[in-house]
CSV table of C-alpha atoms and ligand atoms in Angstrom, one decimal:
chain,number,residue,atom,x,y,z
A,7,MET,CA,39.5,9.4,77.3
A,8,ASP,CA,42.3,8.9,74.8
A,9,ARG,CA,45.3,11.3,74.6
A,10,ARG,CA,44.0,13.1,71.4
A,11,THR,CA,40.6,13.8,73.0
A,12,PHE,CA,42.2,15.0,76.2
A,13,LEU,CA,44.5,17.4,74.4
A,14,ALA,CA,41.7,18.8,72.2
A,15,THR,CA,39.4,19.3,75.3
A,16,SER,CA,42.2,20.9,77.3
A,17,LEU,CA,43.1,23.3,74.4
A,18,MET,CA,39.4,24.2,73.9
A,19,GLY,CA,39.0,24.8,77.6
A,20,SER,CA,42.0,27.1,77.8
A,21,VAL,CA,40.8,29.1,74.8
A,22,VAL,CA,37.3,29.5,76.3
A,23,ALA,CA,38.8,30.4,79.7
A,24,SER,CA,41.1,32.9,78.0
A,25,ILE,CA,38.2,34.6,76.1
A,26,GLY,CA,36.1,34.6,79.2
A,27,SER,CA,38.8,36.2,81.3
A,28,ALA,CA,39.4,38.9,78.6
A,29,ALA,CA,35.7,39.7,78.4
A,30,ALA,CA,35.5,39.8,82.2
A,31,ALA,CA,38.5,42.2,82.3
A,32,ALA,CA,36.9,44.4,79.6
A,33,GLU,CA,33.7,44.6,81.6
A,34,ARG,CA,35.6,45.4,84.7
A,35,TYR,CA,37.3,48.3,83.1
A,36,PHE,CA,34.6,49.4,80.7
A,37,PRO,CA,31.3,48.4,82.3
A,38,VAL,CA,29.4,51.1,80.4
A,39,LYS,CA,27.9,50.2,77.0
A,40,VAL,CA,29.5,52.3,74.3
A,41,ASP,CA,27.6,53.8,71.3
A,42,GLN,CA,30.1,52.8,68.5
A,43,SER,CA,28.5,55.2,66.1
A,44,LEU,CA,30.1,58.1,68.1
A,45,PHE,CA,33.5,56.8,67.0
A,46,ASP,CA,32.6,56.8,63.3
A,47,THR,CA,33.0,60.5,62.8
A,48,ILE,CA,33.9,63.8,64.5
A,49,ASN,CA,30.8,64.8,66.6
A,50,ARG,CA,29.5,68.3,66.7
A,51,VAL,CA,26.5,70.1,68.2
A,52,LYS,CA,23.7,69.7,65.7
A,53,VAL,CA,21.3,72.4,66.8
A,54,PRO,CA,23.2,75.1,68.9
A,55,GLY,CA,20.1,76.4,70.6
A,56,LYS,CA,18.9,72.9,71.6
A,57,LYS,CA,21.9,70.9,72.8
A,58,THR,CA,21.4,67.3,73.9
A,59,PRO,CA,22.8,66.2,77.3
A,60,LEU,CA,25.6,64.4,75.5
A,61,GLU,CA,26.4,67.5,73.4
A,62,MET,CA,26.4,69.6,76.6
A,63,SER,CA,28.9,67.4,78.3
A,64,HIS,CA,31.2,66.7,75.3
A,65,ALA,CA,31.3,69.6,72.9
A,66,PRO,CA,34.3,71.7,73.7
A,67,ALA,CA,33.3,75.1,75.1
A,68,ILE,CA,35.7,77.8,73.7
A,69,THR,CA,36.1,81.1,75.6
A,70,ALA,CA,38.1,83.8,73.8
A,71,PRO,CA,37.9,87.5,73.1
A,72,LYS,CA,35.7,88.4,70.2
A,73,MET,CA,38.4,90.6,68.8
A,74,VAL,CA,42.2,90.6,69.4
A,75,LYS,CA,45.0,92.8,68.2
A,76,ALA,CA,47.7,91.2,66.0
A,77,GLY,CA,50.8,90.3,67.9
A,78,GLU,CA,49.2,90.9,71.4
A,79,LEU,CA,48.8,88.1,73.9
A,80,PHE,CA,45.4,86.8,74.6
A,81,VAL,CA,44.0,83.7,76.3
A,82,VAL,CA,41.8,80.9,74.9
A,83,GLU,CA,40.1,78.6,77.4
A,84,VAL,CA,38.8,75.3,76.3
A,85,SER,CA,36.7,73.2,78.6
A,86,VAL,CA,35.0,69.9,77.8
A,87,GLY,CA,31.4,70.6,78.0
A,88,GLU,CA,29.3,73.3,79.6
A,89,ASN,CA,28.9,70.9,82.5
A,90,VAL,CA,32.5,69.8,82.9
A,91,HIS,CA,33.0,66.2,81.9
A,92,VAL,CA,33.6,63.5,84.5
A,93,MET,CA,37.2,62.2,84.9
A,94,GLY,CA,37.8,58.7,86.3
A,95,PRO,CA,39.2,55.3,85.6
A,96,VAL,CA,36.2,54.2,83.6
A,97,HIS,CA,35.2,57.4,81.8
A,98,TRP,CA,37.5,60.3,81.0
A,99,ILE,CA,38.7,62.9,78.5
A,100,GLU,CA,41.9,61.6,76.9
A,101,TYR,CA,43.0,65.0,75.4
A,102,ILE,CA,42.1,68.5,74.2
A,103,GLU,CA,43.6,70.0,71.1
A,104,LEU,CA,43.4,73.5,69.7
A,105,ALA,CA,44.0,74.7,66.1
A,106,ILE,CA,43.7,77.9,64.2
A,107,GLY,CA,42.0,76.7,61.1
A,108,ASN,CA,44.2,73.9,59.9
A,109,GLU,CA,47.2,75.2,61.9
A,110,PRO,CA,47.8,73.1,65.0
A,111,VAL,CA,48.3,75.1,68.2
A,112,GLY,CA,48.7,72.5,70.9
A,113,ARG,CA,47.4,69.4,72.7
A,114,VAL,CA,47.0,68.6,76.4
A,115,GLU,CA,46.7,65.0,77.4
A,116,PHE,CA,45.0,63.8,80.6
A,117,GLN,CA,45.3,60.8,82.9
A,118,PRO,CA,42.1,59.1,84.0
A,119,ARG,CA,42.2,60.7,87.5
A,120,GLY,CA,39.2,62.0,89.3
A,121,PHE,CA,41.0,65.1,90.5
A,122,MET,CA,41.8,66.2,86.9
A,123,LYS,CA,39.4,68.6,85.2
A,124,PRO,CA,39.3,68.8,81.4
A,125,LYS,CA,39.7,72.5,81.2
A,126,VAL,CA,42.8,74.1,79.7
A,127,THR,CA,44.2,77.5,78.8
A,128,PHE,CA,46.2,78.4,75.7
A,129,THR,CA,48.0,81.8,75.5
A,130,LEU,CA,48.4,83.1,71.9
A,131,ALA,CA,49.6,86.1,70.0
A,132,LEU,CA,48.5,85.9,66.4
A,133,PRO,CA,50.6,87.4,63.6
A,134,LYS,CA,48.7,89.6,61.1
A,135,ASP,CA,49.5,87.2,58.2
A,136,LEU,CA,47.7,84.4,59.9
A,137,ALA,CA,44.4,86.3,59.4
A,138,PRO,CA,44.6,88.0,56.0
A,139,ALA,CA,40.8,88.3,56.0
A,140,GLY,CA,40.8,89.7,59.5
A,141,VAL,CA,39.1,86.6,61.0
A,142,VAL,CA,40.5,83.3,62.3
A,143,THR,CA,38.6,80.2,63.3
A,144,LEU,CA,39.6,78.6,66.6
A,145,VAL,CA,39.0,74.8,66.4
A,146,ALA,CA,38.9,72.8,69.6
A,147,LEU,CA,38.8,69.0,69.6
A,148,GLN,CA,38.6,66.5,72.4
A,149,ARG,CA,38.4,62.8,72.7
A,150,CYS,CA,36.3,61.0,75.3
A,151,ASN,CA,37.2,57.3,75.8
A,152,LEU,CA,33.5,56.3,75.7
A,153,HIS,CA,32.0,59.0,73.5
A,154,GLY,CA,34.5,59.6,70.8
A,155,LEU,CA,35.8,62.8,69.1
A,156,TRP,CA,34.0,66.1,69.6
A,157,GLU,CA,34.8,69.4,67.8
A,158,SER,CA,33.7,73.1,68.3
A,159,THR,CA,34.7,76.2,66.5
A,160,LEU,CA,34.8,79.9,67.3
A,161,ASP,CA,35.6,82.8,64.9
A,162,ILE,CA,37.5,85.7,66.3
A,163,ALA,CA,38.4,89.0,64.6
A,164,VAL,CA,42.1,90.0,64.4
A,165,GLY,CA,42.7,93.7,64.0
B,19,FE2,FE1,32.1,61.0,77.8
């Protein structure tokens, strides 16, 4: 084997080994097949009365009073899924966000730890001018590392 052939073979071998080890590492940390279409858009429940298992475990569940008084404290609870989503090093919820319409309220980020639960509480007091029509829309958004962005909304009256 001449020097040129040796170098070309060595280089090719190291490239293949590098790609192989990267793929092995990816499979080690992400052994679950991912549906890439879930990352193309913001996912929402399609038929509220007939949620799929994926929708049940990923659509944010918002709990809030149906009516609040302007300026008074109230609590909004957001949990990821009706069946609380799993949290672990392979599959976890990265964050939960809450907005009032287009107005951001806050964001809670999670570490991929099994003892964490993707359920958070926001305490709000809405000024009257935020709800000129007497209604605001709470918008909850969450991101799952394997199943993409999911959004749910809930209208509440502000008196
Ligand atoms: Fe998920």
